[in-house]
Amino acid sequence: MPRHEAYRVYSIRAPPQVVLGCGAVERVGGLAKLFGERALVVTGRGAVESKRVDRVLKPLEEAGVQVEVYGEVEPEPDMSLAERVAEHARRLAESRGLDVVVGFGGGSSLDMAKIASIAPLNRDPVRSYVGVDKVPRKGLPLILIPTTAGSGSEVSRVAVVVSEEDEVKVGVVSDNVVADVAIVDPELTVTMNPRLTASTGVDALSHAIEAYMSLGANSYTDPLALEAVSLISWGLRRAYADGEDLEARAAMSEAALLAGLAFSNAGNCAGHAAAYAFAVKYRVPHGISCGIALPYIMKFNSLAVPERLADIAVAMGVEVSGLSVREAAQLAVAEVYDLLLDLNLPTTLEDVGVPEEDIMSLASNMLKSRRMLDVNPRKVGVEEARRIFEAMWHGDVESKL
Ligand SMILES: [Fe+2]
């Protein structure tokens, strides 16, 4: 449902230049050369060991760019890894010079590339940049190339880092970590196994739906979010069933990008806040934790924004004619739950090893993610959070929240 938001102030953030399509990665050499001749590629161990990183090294070398690889990014990077990446980039910039940083991989590698790009020009410890607009200076030129279809990091203004002492994830949120160029090549995602396809795809779905429910949603973000929901509803089961289905992979890459633009402007809301509350302690991969939380947060928010949930049902292809708005909203929740089941993803906290007696501490942990709760359309206090986790633990998506 369109709504006129221009009566209040909001900003539309400039996205990076996006180069999208099968084979787009071949362009990295020419694009990097525009910034200079000395590049640092930031990626994960898996990409180096499997030689997948060659997809980016070859065109860079052919363009005459000197490349150094930092290939030690781990999934769900913590603060000590972020500090090591920052130190590495600073040393390299001082010793041989550094013109451009290229991130290649899933959201974790792209987020660490963001850290590498800001570090040489922002010399304080990375932990001091946690929060909103805490990075004083724009970093080195940054090119991000996702090999998954989920995080939206290629266009987002956040680098997520695990804060071990607080057992939550925190964000370095700043326009100064936004990439200059995002190269989105769906062919790079065909190597994802079905489990990773499912979990990263559900992360993208969470971004789209949370951005659509968010109080920060506006007439710029709404079409992006709904189109992402449609593409995911069409493509995710297909990409899961057949990883080589390039049409489905392309739909998912595009969806992750659009959802990334939507949440970068509108903000994720209580779904990510709930996921962050248990993902660190119980080592649940990001997309899986978001998937567990999503139907419950949709159900919880359906009291506040039922029309928005009804729109999501329509975007997912659910037949809603003749139904009331509340009935249609309920079908959106059921449709998301059904998708999780089809993808064989866990749907309860019990499934991922969270003990029932931890529900209260998860509830207080969730309240630490203020940035996301502030834009949730329904207020979340500790009692609401407890009810959400209670339902999430039992897998009771029908319960009153
Ligand atoms: Fe996410």
Coordinates of C-alpha atoms and ligand atoms in Angstrom, one line a residue:
M1 CA 0.0 0.0 0.0
P2 CA 1.7 3.3 -1.1
R3 CA 1.8 6.0 1.6
H4 CA 3.0 9.5 1.4
E5 CA 6.0 10.0 3.6
A6 CA 7.1 13.4 2.4
Y7 CA 5.4 15.1 5.3
R8 CA 8.3 14.0 7.4
V9 CA 12.0 14.3 6.7
Y10 CA 13.9 11.3 5.3
S11 CA 17.1 11.0 3.3
I12 CA 17.8 8.8 0.2
R13 CA 21.3 7.6 0.4
A14 CA 23.4 7.4 -2.7
P15 CA 24.0 3.7 -3.6
P16 CA 27.3 2.6 -5.1
Q17 CA 27.6 2.2 -8.8
V18 CA 26.2 -1.3 -9.5
V19 CA 27.4 -3.5 -12.3
L20 CA 25.1 -6.5 -12.5
G21 CA 24.8 -9.6 -14.6
C22 CA 26.4 -12.9 -15.5
G23 CA 30.0 -12.3 -16.3
A24 CA 30.1 -8.9 -14.6
V25 CA 33.1 -10.0 -12.5
E26 CA 35.3 -9.8 -15.6
R27 CA 34.9 -6.0 -15.3
V28 CA 36.8 -5.8 -12.0
G29 CA 40.2 -5.1 -13.6
G30 CA 39.1 -2.0 -15.6
L31 CA 37.0 -0.7 -12.7
A32 CA 39.9 -1.1 -10.2
K33 CA 42.3 0.5 -12.5
L34 CA 40.3 3.7 -12.4
F35 CA 41.3 4.0 -8.8
G36 CA 45.0 3.0 -9.1
E37 CA 47.3 0.1 -9.5
R38 CA 47.7 -1.4 -6.0
A39 CA 44.8 -3.5 -4.7
L40 CA 44.1 -5.5 -1.6
V41 CA 41.6 -8.4 -2.1
V42 CA 39.9 -9.3 1.2
T43 CA 38.3 -12.7 1.2
G44 CA 37.7 -15.9 3.1
R45 CA 39.8 -19.0 3.5
G46 CA 37.4 -21.2 1.5
A47 CA 37.6 -18.8 -1.5
V48 CA 41.4 -19.1 -1.5
E49 CA 41.6 -22.8 -1.0
S50 CA 39.0 -23.6 -3.7
K51 CA 40.7 -21.1 -6.0
R52 CA 37.3 -19.4 -6.4
V53 CA 39.2 -16.1 -5.7
D54 CA 40.9 -16.6 -9.1
R55 CA 37.7 -15.3 -10.7
V56 CA 38.7 -11.8 -9.4
L57 CA 42.5 -12.2 -9.4
K58 CA 42.8 -13.0 -13.1
P59 CA 41.0 -9.9 -14.4
L60 CA 42.8 -7.7 -11.9
E61 CA 46.2 -9.0 -13.0
E62 CA 45.3 -8.8 -16.7
A63 CA 44.5 -5.1 -16.2
G64 CA 48.0 -4.6 -14.7
V65 CA 46.8 -4.2 -11.1
Q66 CA 49.2 -5.4 -8.4
V67 CA 47.3 -7.6 -6.0
E68 CA 47.8 -8.7 -2.4
V69 CA 45.3 -11.1 -0.9
Y70 CA 44.1 -11.1 2.7
G71 CA 42.4 -14.5 2.8
E72 CA 41.7 -15.1 6.4
V73 CA 38.2 -13.8 6.9
E74 CA 36.0 -16.2 9.0
P75 CA 32.2 -16.4 9.0
E76 CA 30.6 -14.0 11.6
P77 CA 33.8 -12.1 12.2
D78 CA 34.5 -10.8 15.7
M79 CA 36.2 -7.6 16.9
S80 CA 39.7 -9.1 17.1
L81 CA 39.5 -10.3 13.5
A82 CA 38.3 -6.8 12.5
E83 CA 41.3 -5.2 14.3
R84 CA 43.7 -7.6 12.5
V85 CA 42.2 -6.8 9.1
A86 CA 42.5 -3.1 9.9
E87 CA 46.2 -3.5 11.0
H88 CA 47.0 -5.4 7.8
A89 CA 45.5 -2.7 5.6
R90 CA 47.4 0.0 7.5
R91 CA 50.7 -1.8 7.2
L92 CA 50.2 -2.4 3.5
A93 CA 49.2 1.2 2.8
E94 CA 52.4 2.4 4.6
S95 CA 54.8 -0.2 3.1
R96 CA 53.9 -0.4 -0.6
G97 CA 50.9 1.9 -1.0
L98 CA 47.3 0.9 -1.5
D99 CA 44.9 2.4 -4.0
V100 CA 41.8 0.2 -3.8
V101 CA 40.3 -2.5 -1.6
V102 CA 38.3 -5.3 -3.3
G103 CA 36.0 -7.5 -1.1
F104 CA 35.1 -10.9 -2.5
G105 CA 32.8 -13.4 -0.7
G106 CA 29.8 -13.5 1.5
G107 CA 28.7 -10.7 3.8
S108 CA 31.5 -11.4 6.3
S109 CA 34.2 -10.9 3.7
L110 CA 32.5 -7.8 2.3
D111 CA 32.1 -6.3 5.8
M112 CA 35.8 -6.9 6.5
A113 CA 36.7 -5.3 3.2
K114 CA 34.8 -2.2 4.4
I115 CA 37.0 -2.2 7.6
A116 CA 40.1 -2.6 5.5
S117 CA 39.1 0.4 3.3
I118 CA 38.5 2.8 6.2
A119 CA 41.5 1.7 8.4
P120 CA 44.4 3.5 6.7
L121 CA 42.5 6.8 6.9
N122 CA 40.9 6.3 10.3
R123 CA 43.6 5.2 12.8
D124 CA 41.7 4.5 16.0
P125 CA 40.7 1.0 17.0
V126 CA 37.8 -0.4 15.0
R127 CA 35.7 -0.7 18.2
S128 CA 35.6 3.0 18.5
Y129 CA 33.7 3.2 15.2
V130 CA 30.9 1.1 16.4
G131 CA 27.5 2.9 16.2
V132 CA 26.0 5.3 13.7
D133 CA 28.2 7.9 11.9
K134 CA 31.3 7.3 14.0
V135 CA 33.8 7.0 11.1
P136 CA 35.3 10.4 10.6
R137 CA 36.7 10.0 7.1
K138 CA 35.8 8.2 3.8
G139 CA 38.0 5.2 3.3
L140 CA 40.1 4.1 0.3
P141 CA 38.1 3.3 -2.9
L142 CA 36.1 0.1 -2.3
I143 CA 34.8 -2.5 -4.8
L144 CA 32.5 -5.2 -3.4
I145 CA 31.7 -8.5 -5.1
P146 CA 29.3 -10.8 -3.4
T147 CA 29.5 -14.6 -3.9
T148 CA 26.3 -15.2 -2.0
A149 CA 22.8 -13.7 -2.5
G150 CA 21.8 -12.5 0.9
S151 CA 23.6 -9.9 3.0
G152 CA 23.2 -6.9 0.7
S153 CA 26.5 -5.8 2.1
E154 CA 27.6 -4.8 -1.4
V155 CA 25.2 -1.8 -1.2
S156 CA 24.8 -1.3 2.6
R157 CA 26.3 1.3 4.9
V158 CA 27.0 -1.2 7.7
A159 CA 29.8 -3.6 8.6
V160 CA 28.6 -6.1 11.2
V161 CA 31.0 -7.4 13.9
V162 CA 30.5 -9.8 16.7
S163 CA 31.1 -8.2 20.1
E164 CA 32.1 -11.1 22.2
E165 CA 31.9 -9.5 25.6
D166 CA 28.2 -8.4 25.0
E167 CA 27.3 -11.6 23.1
V168 CA 25.6 -9.5 20.4
K169 CA 26.4 -8.2 17.0
V170 CA 27.2 -4.6 16.5
G171 CA 27.5 -2.4 13.5
V172 CA 29.9 0.1 12.1
V173 CA 27.2 2.2 10.4
S174 CA 28.4 5.0 8.2
D175 CA 28.2 6.5 4.7
N176 CA 32.0 6.2 4.8
V177 CA 31.9 2.4 4.6
V178 CA 29.7 2.4 1.5
A179 CA 31.3 0.8 -1.5
D180 CA 32.2 2.8 -4.6
V181 CA 31.3 0.0 -6.9
A182 CA 29.3 -3.2 -6.4
I183 CA 29.8 -6.0 -8.9
V184 CA 27.0 -8.5 -8.7
D185 CA 27.6 -11.5 -10.8
P186 CA 25.0 -14.3 -10.3
E187 CA 27.4 -16.9 -11.8
L188 CA 29.5 -16.5 -8.7
T189 CA 26.7 -17.8 -6.5
V190 CA 26.3 -21.2 -8.2
T191 CA 28.9 -22.8 -6.0
M192 CA 26.8 -22.2 -2.8
N193 CA 25.4 -25.5 -1.5
P194 CA 21.6 -25.8 -0.8
R195 CA 21.9 -25.0 2.9
L196 CA 23.9 -21.8 2.3
T197 CA 21.6 -20.9 -0.6
A198 CA 18.6 -21.2 1.8
S199 CA 20.1 -19.4 4.8
T200 CA 21.5 -16.4 2.8
G201 CA 18.3 -16.2 0.7
V202 CA 16.2 -16.0 3.9
D203 CA 18.5 -13.2 5.2
A204 CA 17.7 -11.2 2.0
L205 CA 14.0 -12.0 2.6
S206 CA 14.3 -10.7 6.2
H207 CA 15.9 -7.5 5.0
A208 CA 13.1 -6.9 2.5
I209 CA 10.2 -7.7 4.9
E210 CA 11.8 -5.9 7.9
A211 CA 12.5 -2.8 5.7
Y212 CA 8.9 -2.9 4.5
M213 CA 7.6 -3.1 8.1
S214 CA 10.1 -0.5 9.4
L215 CA 9.0 3.0 10.6
G216 CA 11.8 4.2 8.3
A217 CA 10.0 2.8 5.2
N218 CA 9.2 5.3 2.5
S219 CA 8.2 5.7 -1.1
Y220 CA 11.7 5.0 -2.3
T221 CA 12.3 1.8 -0.2
D222 CA 8.8 0.3 -0.5
P223 CA 9.0 -0.8 -4.2
L224 CA 12.6 -2.1 -3.6
A225 CA 11.4 -4.2 -0.7
L226 CA 8.3 -5.6 -2.4
E227 CA 10.2 -6.4 -5.6
A228 CA 12.8 -8.3 -3.6
V229 CA 10.0 -10.2 -1.8
S230 CA 8.5 -11.2 -5.2
L231 CA 11.9 -12.3 -6.7
I232 CA 12.7 -14.4 -3.6
S233 CA 9.3 -16.0 -3.6
W234 CA 9.8 -16.9 -7.2
G235 CA 13.5 -17.9 -7.1
L236 CA 14.6 -19.2 -3.7
R237 CA 13.0 -22.6 -3.8
R238 CA 14.3 -23.1 -7.4
A239 CA 17.8 -22.0 -6.5
Y240 CA 17.7 -24.4 -3.5
A241 CA 16.4 -27.3 -5.6
D242 CA 19.0 -26.7 -8.4
G243 CA 22.0 -24.6 -7.7
E244 CA 22.9 -24.4 -11.4
D245 CA 19.6 -22.7 -12.3
L246 CA 21.0 -19.4 -13.4
E247 CA 17.7 -17.7 -13.9
A248 CA 16.9 -18.4 -10.2
R249 CA 20.4 -17.4 -9.1
A250 CA 20.0 -14.1 -11.0
A251 CA 16.7 -13.4 -9.4
M252 CA 18.2 -14.1 -6.0
S253 CA 21.3 -11.9 -6.6
E254 CA 19.0 -9.1 -7.8
A255 CA 16.7 -9.6 -4.8
A256 CA 19.6 -9.4 -2.3
L257 CA 20.7 -6.2 -3.9
L258 CA 17.3 -4.6 -3.8
A259 CA 16.7 -5.7 -0.3
G260 CA 20.1 -4.3 0.7
L261 CA 19.1 -0.9 -0.8
A262 CA 15.8 -1.1 1.1
F263 CA 17.2 -1.8 4.5
S264 CA 20.1 0.6 4.1
N265 CA 17.5 3.4 3.8
A266 CA 14.6 2.1 5.9
G267 CA 16.5 0.1 8.5
N268 CA 16.0 -3.5 9.6
C269 CA 13.6 -3.8 12.6
A270 CA 12.9 -6.3 15.3
G271 CA 13.6 -9.4 13.3
H272 CA 17.4 -8.7 13.2
A273 CA 17.3 -7.5 16.8
A274 CA 15.8 -10.8 17.9
A275 CA 18.2 -12.8 15.8
Y276 CA 21.3 -10.9 17.2
A277 CA 20.1 -11.8 20.7
F278 CA 20.7 -15.5 20.3
A279 CA 23.0 -16.0 17.2
V280 CA 26.3 -15.1 18.9
K281 CA 26.0 -17.2 22.1
Y282 CA 24.6 -20.3 20.3
R283 CA 26.7 -19.8 17.1
V284 CA 23.7 -19.8 14.8
P285 CA 24.6 -18.6 11.2
H286 CA 23.1 -15.2 10.5
G287 CA 20.5 -16.2 7.9
I288 CA 19.3 -19.1 9.9
S289 CA 18.8 -16.9 13.0
C290 CA 16.9 -14.3 11.0
G291 CA 14.7 -17.0 9.5
I292 CA 13.8 -18.3 12.9
A293 CA 12.8 -14.8 14.1
L294 CA 11.0 -13.6 11.0
P295 CA 7.5 -15.2 11.2
Y296 CA 7.2 -14.3 14.9
I297 CA 8.2 -10.7 14.3
M298 CA 5.7 -10.5 11.4
K299 CA 3.0 -11.9 13.6
F300 CA 3.9 -9.5 16.4
N301 CA 3.9 -6.5 14.1
S302 CA 0.7 -7.5 12.3
L303 CA -1.2 -5.7 15.0
A304 CA 0.5 -2.5 14.2
V305 CA 0.8 -2.6 10.4
P306 CA -1.6 -5.2 9.1
E307 CA -1.9 -3.5 5.7
R308 CA 1.8 -3.8 5.2
L309 CA 1.7 -7.6 6.0
A310 CA -1.1 -8.0 3.6
D311 CA 1.0 -6.3 0.9
I312 CA 3.8 -8.8 1.6
A313 CA 1.3 -11.7 1.1
V314 CA 0.4 -10.3 -2.3
A315 CA 4.1 -9.9 -3.2
M316 CA 4.6 -13.5 -2.2
G317 CA 1.9 -14.6 -4.7
V318 CA -0.7 -15.5 -2.1
E319 CA -4.3 -15.2 -3.3
V320 CA -6.0 -12.7 -1.0
S321 CA -9.1 -11.6 -2.9
G322 CA -12.2 -11.7 -0.7
L323 CA -10.0 -11.8 2.5
S324 CA -9.9 -9.1 5.2
V325 CA -6.6 -7.3 5.8
R326 CA -6.0 -9.2 9.0
E327 CA -6.6 -12.6 7.2
A328 CA -4.2 -11.6 4.4
A329 CA -1.6 -10.5 7.0
Q330 CA -1.9 -13.9 8.7
L331 CA -1.3 -15.6 5.3
A332 CA 1.9 -13.7 4.9
V333 CA 3.2 -15.1 8.2
A334 CA 2.1 -18.6 7.1
E335 CA 3.7 -18.2 3.7
V336 CA 7.1 -17.3 5.2
Y337 CA 6.9 -20.2 7.7
D338 CA 6.1 -22.5 4.8
L339 CA 9.1 -21.3 2.9
L340 CA 11.4 -22.1 5.9
L341 CA 9.9 -25.6 6.0
D342 CA 10.4 -26.2 2.3
L343 CA 14.1 -25.1 2.7
N344 CA 14.6 -27.5 5.6
L345 CA 15.7 -24.7 7.8
P346 CA 15.3 -24.8 11.6
T347 CA 12.1 -23.0 12.8
T348 CA 12.5 -23.0 16.6
L349 CA 15.0 -21.9 19.2
E350 CA 14.9 -25.5 20.5
D351 CA 16.1 -26.7 17.0
V352 CA 19.3 -24.7 17.3
G353 CA 20.1 -25.7 20.9
V354 CA 18.9 -22.8 22.9
P355 CA 17.8 -24.0 26.4
E356 CA 14.3 -22.9 27.5
E357 CA 15.6 -21.3 30.7
D358 CA 17.6 -18.8 28.7
I359 CA 14.5 -17.1 27.3
M360 CA 14.6 -14.3 29.9
S361 CA 18.3 -13.5 29.2
L362 CA 17.6 -13.5 25.4
A363 CA 14.8 -11.0 26.0
S364 CA 17.1 -8.5 27.8
N365 CA 19.8 -9.2 25.2
M366 CA 17.4 -8.2 22.4
L367 CA 16.8 -4.8 24.0
K368 CA 20.5 -4.0 23.4
S369 CA 19.7 -3.6 19.6
R370 CA 18.1 -0.2 20.1
R371 CA 18.9 1.0 16.6
M372 CA 16.6 -1.6 15.1
L373 CA 13.9 -1.6 17.8
D374 CA 13.5 2.2 17.5
V375 CA 12.2 1.7 13.9
N376 CA 10.0 -1.3 14.8
P377 CA 6.3 -0.4 14.2
R378 CA 5.3 -2.0 17.5
K379 CA 7.1 -1.1 20.7
V380 CA 9.2 -3.9 22.2
G381 CA 9.8 -4.0 25.9
V382 CA 11.2 -6.8 27.9
E383 CA 7.8 -8.5 28.4
E384 CA 7.0 -8.4 24.7
A385 CA 10.5 -9.7 23.9
R386 CA 9.9 -12.6 26.4
R387 CA 6.6 -13.5 24.7
I388 CA 8.3 -13.5 21.3
F389 CA 11.1 -15.8 22.4
E390 CA 8.7 -18.1 24.2
A391 CA 6.7 -18.6 21.0
M392 CA 9.9 -18.9 19.0
W393 CA 11.2 -21.6 21.4
H394 CA 8.1 -23.7 21.1
G395 CA 7.6 -23.1 17.4
D396 CA 4.1 -21.7 18.1
V397 CA 3.5 -19.4 15.2
E398 CA -0.2 -19.4 15.9
S399 CA 0.2 -17.9 19.4
K400 CA -1.1 -14.5 20.4
L401 CA 1.8 -12.1 20.6
Ligands
FE1 FE 20.9 -9.6 7.7

